[in-house]
CSV table of C-alpha atoms and ligand atoms in Angstrom, one decimal:
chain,number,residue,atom,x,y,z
A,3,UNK,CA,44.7,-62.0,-132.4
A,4,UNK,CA,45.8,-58.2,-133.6
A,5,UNK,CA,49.7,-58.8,-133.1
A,6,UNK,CA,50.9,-61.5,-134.4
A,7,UNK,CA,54.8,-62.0,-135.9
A,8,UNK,CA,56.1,-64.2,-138.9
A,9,UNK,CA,59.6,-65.5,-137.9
A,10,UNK,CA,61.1,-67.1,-140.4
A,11,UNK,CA,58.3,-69.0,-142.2
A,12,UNK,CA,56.5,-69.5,-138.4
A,13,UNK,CA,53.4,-67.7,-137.1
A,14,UNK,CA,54.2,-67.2,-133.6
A,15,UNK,CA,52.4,-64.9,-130.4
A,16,UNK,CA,54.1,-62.2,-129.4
A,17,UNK,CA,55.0,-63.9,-126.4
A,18,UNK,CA,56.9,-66.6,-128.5
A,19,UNK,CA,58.7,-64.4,-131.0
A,20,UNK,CA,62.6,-65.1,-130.1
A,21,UNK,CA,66.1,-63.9,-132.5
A,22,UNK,CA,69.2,-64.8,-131.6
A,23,UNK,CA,71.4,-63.0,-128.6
A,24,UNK,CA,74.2,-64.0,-131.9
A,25,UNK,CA,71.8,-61.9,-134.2
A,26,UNK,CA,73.9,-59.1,-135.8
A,27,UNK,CA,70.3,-57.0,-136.0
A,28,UNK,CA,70.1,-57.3,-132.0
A,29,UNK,CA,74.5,-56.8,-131.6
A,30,UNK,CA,75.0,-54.3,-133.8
A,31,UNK,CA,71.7,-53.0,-136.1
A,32,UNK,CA,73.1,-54.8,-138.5
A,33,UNK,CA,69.7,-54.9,-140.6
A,34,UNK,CA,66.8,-53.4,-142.5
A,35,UNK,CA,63.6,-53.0,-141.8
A,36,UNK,CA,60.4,-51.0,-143.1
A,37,UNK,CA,57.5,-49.6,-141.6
A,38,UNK,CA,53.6,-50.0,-143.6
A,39,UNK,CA,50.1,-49.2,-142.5
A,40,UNK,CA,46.9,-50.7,-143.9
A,41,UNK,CA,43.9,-48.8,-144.9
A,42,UNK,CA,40.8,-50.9,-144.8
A,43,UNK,CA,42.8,-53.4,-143.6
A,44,UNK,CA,45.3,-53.9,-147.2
A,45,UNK,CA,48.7,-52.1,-147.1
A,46,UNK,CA,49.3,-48.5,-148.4
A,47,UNK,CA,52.0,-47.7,-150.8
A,48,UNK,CA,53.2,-51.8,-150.6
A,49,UNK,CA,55.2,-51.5,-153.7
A,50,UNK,CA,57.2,-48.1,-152.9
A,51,UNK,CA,57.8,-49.8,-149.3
A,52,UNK,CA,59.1,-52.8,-150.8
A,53,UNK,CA,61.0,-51.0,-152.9
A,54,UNK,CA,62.8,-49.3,-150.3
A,55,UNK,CA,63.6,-51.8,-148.5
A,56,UNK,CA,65.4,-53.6,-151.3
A,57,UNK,CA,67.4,-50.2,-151.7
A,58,UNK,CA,68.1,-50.2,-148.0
A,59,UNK,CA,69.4,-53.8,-148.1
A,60,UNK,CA,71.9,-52.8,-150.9
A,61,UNK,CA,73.0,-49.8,-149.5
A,62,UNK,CA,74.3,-52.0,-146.6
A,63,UNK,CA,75.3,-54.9,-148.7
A,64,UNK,CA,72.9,-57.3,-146.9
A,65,UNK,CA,70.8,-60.0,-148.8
A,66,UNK,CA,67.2,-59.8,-147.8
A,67,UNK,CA,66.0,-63.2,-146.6
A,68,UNK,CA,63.2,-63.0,-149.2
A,69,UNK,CA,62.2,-61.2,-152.4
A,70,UNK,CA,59.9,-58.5,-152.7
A,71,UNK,CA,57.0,-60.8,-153.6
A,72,UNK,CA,57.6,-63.2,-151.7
A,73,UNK,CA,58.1,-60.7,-148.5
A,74,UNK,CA,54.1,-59.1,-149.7
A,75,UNK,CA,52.7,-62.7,-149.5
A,76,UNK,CA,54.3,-62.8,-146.0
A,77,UNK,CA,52.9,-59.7,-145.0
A,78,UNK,CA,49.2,-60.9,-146.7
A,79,UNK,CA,49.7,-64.1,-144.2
A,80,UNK,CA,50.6,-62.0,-141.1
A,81,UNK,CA,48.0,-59.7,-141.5
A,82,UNK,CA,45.4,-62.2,-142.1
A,83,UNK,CA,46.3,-63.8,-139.0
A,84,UNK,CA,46.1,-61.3,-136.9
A,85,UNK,CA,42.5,-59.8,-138.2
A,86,UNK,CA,39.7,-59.0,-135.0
A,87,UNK,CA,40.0,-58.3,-131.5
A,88,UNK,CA,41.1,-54.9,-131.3
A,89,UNK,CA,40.6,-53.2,-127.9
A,90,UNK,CA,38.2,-49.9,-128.5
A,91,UNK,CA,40.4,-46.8,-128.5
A,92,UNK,CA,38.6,-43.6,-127.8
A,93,UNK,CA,41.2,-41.1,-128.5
A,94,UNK,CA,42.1,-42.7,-131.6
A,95,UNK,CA,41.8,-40.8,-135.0
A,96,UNK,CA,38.6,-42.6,-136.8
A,97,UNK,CA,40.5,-43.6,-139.6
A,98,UNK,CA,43.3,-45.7,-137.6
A,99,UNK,CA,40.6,-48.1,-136.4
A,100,UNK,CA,40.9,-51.1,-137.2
A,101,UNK,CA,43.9,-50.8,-139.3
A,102,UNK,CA,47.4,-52.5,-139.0
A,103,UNK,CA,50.6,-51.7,-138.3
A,104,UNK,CA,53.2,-53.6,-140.1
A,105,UNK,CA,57.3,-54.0,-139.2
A,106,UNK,CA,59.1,-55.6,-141.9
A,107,UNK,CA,62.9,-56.5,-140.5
A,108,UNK,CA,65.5,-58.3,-142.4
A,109,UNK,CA,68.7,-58.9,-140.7
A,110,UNK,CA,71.8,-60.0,-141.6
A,111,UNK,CA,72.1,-63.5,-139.3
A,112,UNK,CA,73.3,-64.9,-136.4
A,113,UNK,CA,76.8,-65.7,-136.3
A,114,UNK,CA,80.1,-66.1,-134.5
A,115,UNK,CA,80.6,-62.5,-132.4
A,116,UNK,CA,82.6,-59.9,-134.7
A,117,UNK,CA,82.2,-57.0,-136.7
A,118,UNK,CA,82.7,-59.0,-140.1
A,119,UNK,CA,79.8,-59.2,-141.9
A,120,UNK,CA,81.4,-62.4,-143.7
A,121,UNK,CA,80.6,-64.3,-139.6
A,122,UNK,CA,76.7,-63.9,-140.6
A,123,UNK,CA,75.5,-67.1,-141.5
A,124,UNK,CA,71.9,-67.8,-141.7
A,125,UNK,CA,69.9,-64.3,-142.4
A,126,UNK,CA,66.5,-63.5,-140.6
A,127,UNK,CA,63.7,-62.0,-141.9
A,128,UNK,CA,60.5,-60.8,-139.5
A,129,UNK,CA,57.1,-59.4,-140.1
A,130,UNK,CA,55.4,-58.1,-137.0
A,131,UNK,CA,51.7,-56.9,-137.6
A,132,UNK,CA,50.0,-55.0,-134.3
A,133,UNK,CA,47.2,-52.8,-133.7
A,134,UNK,CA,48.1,-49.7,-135.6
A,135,UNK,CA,48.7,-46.8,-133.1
A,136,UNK,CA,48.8,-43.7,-134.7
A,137,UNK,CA,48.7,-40.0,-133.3
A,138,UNK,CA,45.5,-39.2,-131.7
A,139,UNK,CA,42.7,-37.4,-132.9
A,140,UNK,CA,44.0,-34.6,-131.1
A,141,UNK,CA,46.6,-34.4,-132.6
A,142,UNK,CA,45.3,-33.5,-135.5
A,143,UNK,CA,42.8,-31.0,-134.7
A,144,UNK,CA,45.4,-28.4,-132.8
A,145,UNK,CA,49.1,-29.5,-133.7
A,146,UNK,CA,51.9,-30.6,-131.9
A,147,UNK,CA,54.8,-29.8,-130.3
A,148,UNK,CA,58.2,-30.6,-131.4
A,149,UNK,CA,61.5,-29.5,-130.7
A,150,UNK,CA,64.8,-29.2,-132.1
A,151,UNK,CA,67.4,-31.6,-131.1
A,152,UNK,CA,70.4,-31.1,-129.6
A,153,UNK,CA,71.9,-34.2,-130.9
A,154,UNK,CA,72.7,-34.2,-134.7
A,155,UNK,CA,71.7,-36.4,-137.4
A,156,UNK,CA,74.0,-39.1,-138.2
A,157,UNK,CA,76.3,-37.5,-141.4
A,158,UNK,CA,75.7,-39.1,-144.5
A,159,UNK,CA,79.2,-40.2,-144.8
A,160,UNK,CA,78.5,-42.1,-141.9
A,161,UNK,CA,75.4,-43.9,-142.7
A,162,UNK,CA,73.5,-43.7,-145.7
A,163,UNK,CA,70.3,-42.2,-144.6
A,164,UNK,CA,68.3,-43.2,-147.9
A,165,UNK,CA,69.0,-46.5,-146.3
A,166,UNK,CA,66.3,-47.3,-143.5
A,167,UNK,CA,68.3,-49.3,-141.1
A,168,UNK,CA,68.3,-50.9,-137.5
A,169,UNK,CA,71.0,-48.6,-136.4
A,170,UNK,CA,69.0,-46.1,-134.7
A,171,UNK,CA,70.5,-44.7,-131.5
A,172,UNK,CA,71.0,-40.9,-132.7
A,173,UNK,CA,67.0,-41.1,-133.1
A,174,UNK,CA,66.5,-42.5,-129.9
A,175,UNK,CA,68.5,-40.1,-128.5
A,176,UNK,CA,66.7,-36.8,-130.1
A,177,UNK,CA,63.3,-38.1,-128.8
A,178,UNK,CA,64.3,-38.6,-125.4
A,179,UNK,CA,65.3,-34.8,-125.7
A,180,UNK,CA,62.2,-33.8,-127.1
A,181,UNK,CA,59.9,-36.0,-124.6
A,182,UNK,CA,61.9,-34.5,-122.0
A,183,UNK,CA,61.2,-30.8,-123.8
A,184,UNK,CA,57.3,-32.1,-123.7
A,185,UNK,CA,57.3,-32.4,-127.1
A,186,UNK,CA,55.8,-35.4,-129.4
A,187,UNK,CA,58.6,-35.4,-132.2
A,188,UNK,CA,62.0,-34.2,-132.5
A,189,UNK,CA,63.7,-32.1,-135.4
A,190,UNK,CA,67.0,-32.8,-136.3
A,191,UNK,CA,70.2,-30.8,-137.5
A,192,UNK,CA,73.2,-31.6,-140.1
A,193,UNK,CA,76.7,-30.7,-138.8
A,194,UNK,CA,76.0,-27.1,-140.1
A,195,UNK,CA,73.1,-26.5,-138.3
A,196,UNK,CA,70.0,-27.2,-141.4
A,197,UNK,CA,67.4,-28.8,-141.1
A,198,UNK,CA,67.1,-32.4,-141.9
A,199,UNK,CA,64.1,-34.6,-140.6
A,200,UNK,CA,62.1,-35.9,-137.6
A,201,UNK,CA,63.2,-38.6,-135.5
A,202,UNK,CA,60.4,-40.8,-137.4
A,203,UNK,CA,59.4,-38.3,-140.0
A,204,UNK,CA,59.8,-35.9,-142.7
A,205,UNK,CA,59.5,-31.7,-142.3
A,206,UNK,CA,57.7,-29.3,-144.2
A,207,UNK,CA,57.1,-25.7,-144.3
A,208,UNK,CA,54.3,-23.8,-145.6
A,209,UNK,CA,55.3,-19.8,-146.3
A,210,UNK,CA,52.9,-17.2,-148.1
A,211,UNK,CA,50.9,-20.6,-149.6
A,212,UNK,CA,54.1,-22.4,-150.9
A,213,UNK,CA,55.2,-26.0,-149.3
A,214,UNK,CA,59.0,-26.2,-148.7
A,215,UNK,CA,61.2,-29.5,-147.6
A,216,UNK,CA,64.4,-30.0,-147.7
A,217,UNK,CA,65.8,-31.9,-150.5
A,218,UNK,CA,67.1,-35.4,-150.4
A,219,UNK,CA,70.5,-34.0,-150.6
A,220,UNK,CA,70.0,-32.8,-146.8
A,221,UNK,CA,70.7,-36.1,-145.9
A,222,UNK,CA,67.3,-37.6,-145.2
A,223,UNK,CA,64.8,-40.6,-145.7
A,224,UNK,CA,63.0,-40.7,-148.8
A,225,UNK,CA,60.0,-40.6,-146.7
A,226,UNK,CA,57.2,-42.7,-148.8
A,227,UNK,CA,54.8,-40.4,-147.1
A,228,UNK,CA,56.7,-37.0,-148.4
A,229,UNK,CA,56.5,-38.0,-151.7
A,230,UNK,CA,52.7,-38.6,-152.0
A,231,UNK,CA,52.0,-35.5,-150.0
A,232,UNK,CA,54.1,-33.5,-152.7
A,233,UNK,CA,52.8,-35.5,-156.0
A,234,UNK,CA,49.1,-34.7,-153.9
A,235,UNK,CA,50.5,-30.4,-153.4
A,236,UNK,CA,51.5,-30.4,-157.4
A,237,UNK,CA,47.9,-32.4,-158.3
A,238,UNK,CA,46.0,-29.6,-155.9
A,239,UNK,CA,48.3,-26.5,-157.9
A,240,UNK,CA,49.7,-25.7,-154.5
A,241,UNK,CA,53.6,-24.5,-155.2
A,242,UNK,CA,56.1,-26.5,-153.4
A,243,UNK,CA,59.7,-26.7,-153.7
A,244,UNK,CA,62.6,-28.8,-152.3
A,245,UNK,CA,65.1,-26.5,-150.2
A,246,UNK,CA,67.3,-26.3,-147.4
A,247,UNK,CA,66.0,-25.2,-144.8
A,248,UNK,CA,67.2,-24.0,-141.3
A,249,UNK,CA,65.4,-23.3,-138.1
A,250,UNK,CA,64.6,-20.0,-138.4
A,251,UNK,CA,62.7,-20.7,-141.7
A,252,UNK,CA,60.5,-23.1,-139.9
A,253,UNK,CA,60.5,-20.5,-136.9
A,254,UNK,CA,59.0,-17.6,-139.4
A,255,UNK,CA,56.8,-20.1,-141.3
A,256,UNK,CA,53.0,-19.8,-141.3
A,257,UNK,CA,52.5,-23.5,-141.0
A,258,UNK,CA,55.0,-26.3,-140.1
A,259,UNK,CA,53.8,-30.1,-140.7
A,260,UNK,CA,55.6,-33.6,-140.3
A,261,UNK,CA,54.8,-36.7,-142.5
A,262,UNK,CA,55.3,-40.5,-141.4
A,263,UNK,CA,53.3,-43.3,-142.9
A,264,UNK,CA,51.8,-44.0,-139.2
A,265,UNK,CA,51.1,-40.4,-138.9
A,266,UNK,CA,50.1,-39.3,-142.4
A,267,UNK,CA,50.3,-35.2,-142.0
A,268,UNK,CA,50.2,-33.7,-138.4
A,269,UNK,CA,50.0,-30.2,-138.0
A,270,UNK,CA,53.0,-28.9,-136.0
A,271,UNK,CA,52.0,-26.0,-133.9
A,272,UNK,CA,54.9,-25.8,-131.4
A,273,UNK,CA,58.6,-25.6,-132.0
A,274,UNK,CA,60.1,-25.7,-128.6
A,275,UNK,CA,58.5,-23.0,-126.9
A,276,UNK,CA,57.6,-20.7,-129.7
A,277,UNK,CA,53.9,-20.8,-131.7
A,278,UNK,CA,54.3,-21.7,-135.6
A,279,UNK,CA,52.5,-19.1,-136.7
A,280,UNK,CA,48.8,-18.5,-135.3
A,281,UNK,CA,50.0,-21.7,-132.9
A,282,UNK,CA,47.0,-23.7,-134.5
A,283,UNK,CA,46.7,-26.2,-137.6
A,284,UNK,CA,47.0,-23.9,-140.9
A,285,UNK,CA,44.8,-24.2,-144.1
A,286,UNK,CA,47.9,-25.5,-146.3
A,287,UNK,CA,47.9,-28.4,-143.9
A,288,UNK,CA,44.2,-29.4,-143.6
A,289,UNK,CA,44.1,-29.2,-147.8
A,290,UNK,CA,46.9,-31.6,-148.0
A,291,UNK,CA,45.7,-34.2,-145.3
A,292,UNK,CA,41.9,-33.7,-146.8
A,293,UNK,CA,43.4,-34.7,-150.2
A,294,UNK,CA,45.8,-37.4,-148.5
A,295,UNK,CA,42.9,-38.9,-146.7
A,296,UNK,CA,40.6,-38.9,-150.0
A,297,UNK,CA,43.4,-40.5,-151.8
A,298,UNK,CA,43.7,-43.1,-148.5
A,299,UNK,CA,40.0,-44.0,-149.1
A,300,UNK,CA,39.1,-43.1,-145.8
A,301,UNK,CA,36.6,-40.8,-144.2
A,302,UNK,CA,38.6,-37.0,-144.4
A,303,UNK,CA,40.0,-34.7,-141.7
A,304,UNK,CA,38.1,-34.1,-137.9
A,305,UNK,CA,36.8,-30.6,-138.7
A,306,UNK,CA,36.6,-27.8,-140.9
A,307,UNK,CA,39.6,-25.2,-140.4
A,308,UNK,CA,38.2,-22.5,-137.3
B,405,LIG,N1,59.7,-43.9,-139.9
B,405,LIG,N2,62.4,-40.1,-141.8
B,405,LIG,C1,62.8,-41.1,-140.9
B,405,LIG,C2,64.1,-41.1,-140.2
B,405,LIG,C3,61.8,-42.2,-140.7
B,405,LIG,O1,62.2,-43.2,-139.8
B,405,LIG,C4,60.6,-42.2,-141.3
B,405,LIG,C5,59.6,-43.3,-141.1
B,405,LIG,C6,60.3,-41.1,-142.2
B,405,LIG,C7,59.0,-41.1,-143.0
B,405,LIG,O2,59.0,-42.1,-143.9
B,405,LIG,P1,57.6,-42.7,-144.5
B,405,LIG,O3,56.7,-41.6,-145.0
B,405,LIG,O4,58.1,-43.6,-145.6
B,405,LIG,O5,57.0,-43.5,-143.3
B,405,LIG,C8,61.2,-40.1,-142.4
B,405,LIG,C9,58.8,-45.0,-139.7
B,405,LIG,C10,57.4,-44.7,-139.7
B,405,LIG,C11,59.2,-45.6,-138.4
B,405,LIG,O6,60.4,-45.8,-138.3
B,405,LIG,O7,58.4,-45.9,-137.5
């Protein structure tokens, strides 16, 4: 059975998985959660995942449920049990069949109604494993669009956004904009107008060979994806640098690209209306997803660059 979920020490169907209306994850987001793919079928980058979410969970003040190994072995369980039966996907990219998509969510409890964290009583920790669903093949092979959103990402002194948690509505928000724009991802803005992230993803730039993204300073997710693809730019001599960036600088760039651990590298090719540069995926960007896919152990990009 491909989706299966691990509530609290139970395998259940998807169709049995239940948390609490009293959950603080369900009233207020009140939780952490991270997001891991497999590659021939055993999770990528477990341990930097893991990691994060223990940051997250600190950041917040909240206990995780379990400890990082005990949460892998839960994730080993969940994913052995939901092994086989995937329904064929045609448009899917060649190297996301198969594989898994993991959700791991730790919330703070259930509890008497109230703002307080000190009302959560009993903490919940979930591990949902589906059918991995990445960007199709299309995707990769001419770009896509995104566009800048209107709504801003939340400030820093708000929300720590090193911290991945379940409050989430500003994202929700920018990529009902950018669906509505016919875009696939949305780019975000500070207060002042520079560039932070995708809704779901990190940013990068490509200008005369050399990969810019803004720094971590910008107020973004450590993206677990962003930092392989630059160790992978350094490994391959390709320049890169971590800089602010605003809109114009990804308007005059030769090659834009997003990075997400269910989307690896996608070309970008659209930034509201206007091309990114020759409007199709640039060489910068095939390099770094050939090398990402080589280090993924999977079969490497669609096509040679036209
Ligand atoms: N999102 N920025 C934000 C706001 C994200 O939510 C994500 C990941 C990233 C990329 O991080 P990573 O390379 O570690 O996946 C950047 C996951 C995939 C999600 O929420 O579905």
């Amino acid at each position: 059975m491909p989706t299966v979920e691990y509530l609290d020490g139970v395998l259940v169907r998807p169709s049995e998985a239940r948390v609490s209306v009293f959950d603080r994850g369900f009233l207020y987001g009140d939780s952490v959660y991270e997001v891991v793919r497999t590659y021939g079928g055993r999770p990528f980058e477990l341990a930097a995942h893991l990691a994060r979410l223990r940051h997250s969970a600190d950041r917040i003040s909240l206990e995780p449920k379990w400890d990082a190994s005990r949460t892998a072995a839960e994730i080993a369980r969940t994913l052995e049990a939901a092994r086989g039966g995937d329904a064929p996907d045609p448009l899917a990219a060649p190297w996301n069949v198969g594989e898994r998509y993991v959700r791991v969510v730790m919330t703070r409890g259930a509890g008497e109604i109230g703002l307080d964290p000190a009302l959560a009583v009993d903490p919940v920790a979930i591990v949902v494993v589906q059918p991995l669903h990445g960007p199709p093949a299309r995707a990769y092979a001419e770009g896509i669009a995104t566009a800048f959103a209107g709504v801003r990402r939340a400030s820093p002194a708000a929300i720590d956004p090193t911290a991945k948690t379940g409050a989430h509505l500003p994202n929700v928000l920018a990529v009902q904009e950018a669906r509505a724009r016919g875009a696939q991802e949305a780019i975000l803005l500070d207060e002042r107008g520079a560039v932070t992230e995708g809704s779901s993803s990190n940013v990068f730039a490509v200008r005369g060979g050399r990969v810019a993204t803004p720094p971590l300073a910008a107020g973004i997710l450590e993206g677990v994806t962003r930092g392989v693809v630059l160790r992978l730019a350094r490994e391959a001599g390709v320049a890169t640098e971590e800089a602010p960036l605003r809109p114009e600088d990804l308007e005059v760039a030769d090659e834009v690209f997003i990075t997400s651990t269910v989307r690896e590298i996608v070309p970008v090719t659209r930034l509201g209306a206007q091309a990114v540069g020759a409007g199709r995926p640039g060489p910068v960007t095939r390099r770094l997803h050939d090398a990402f896919r080589r280090r993924a152990g999977g079969p490497v990009s669609l096509q040679a660059p036209t």
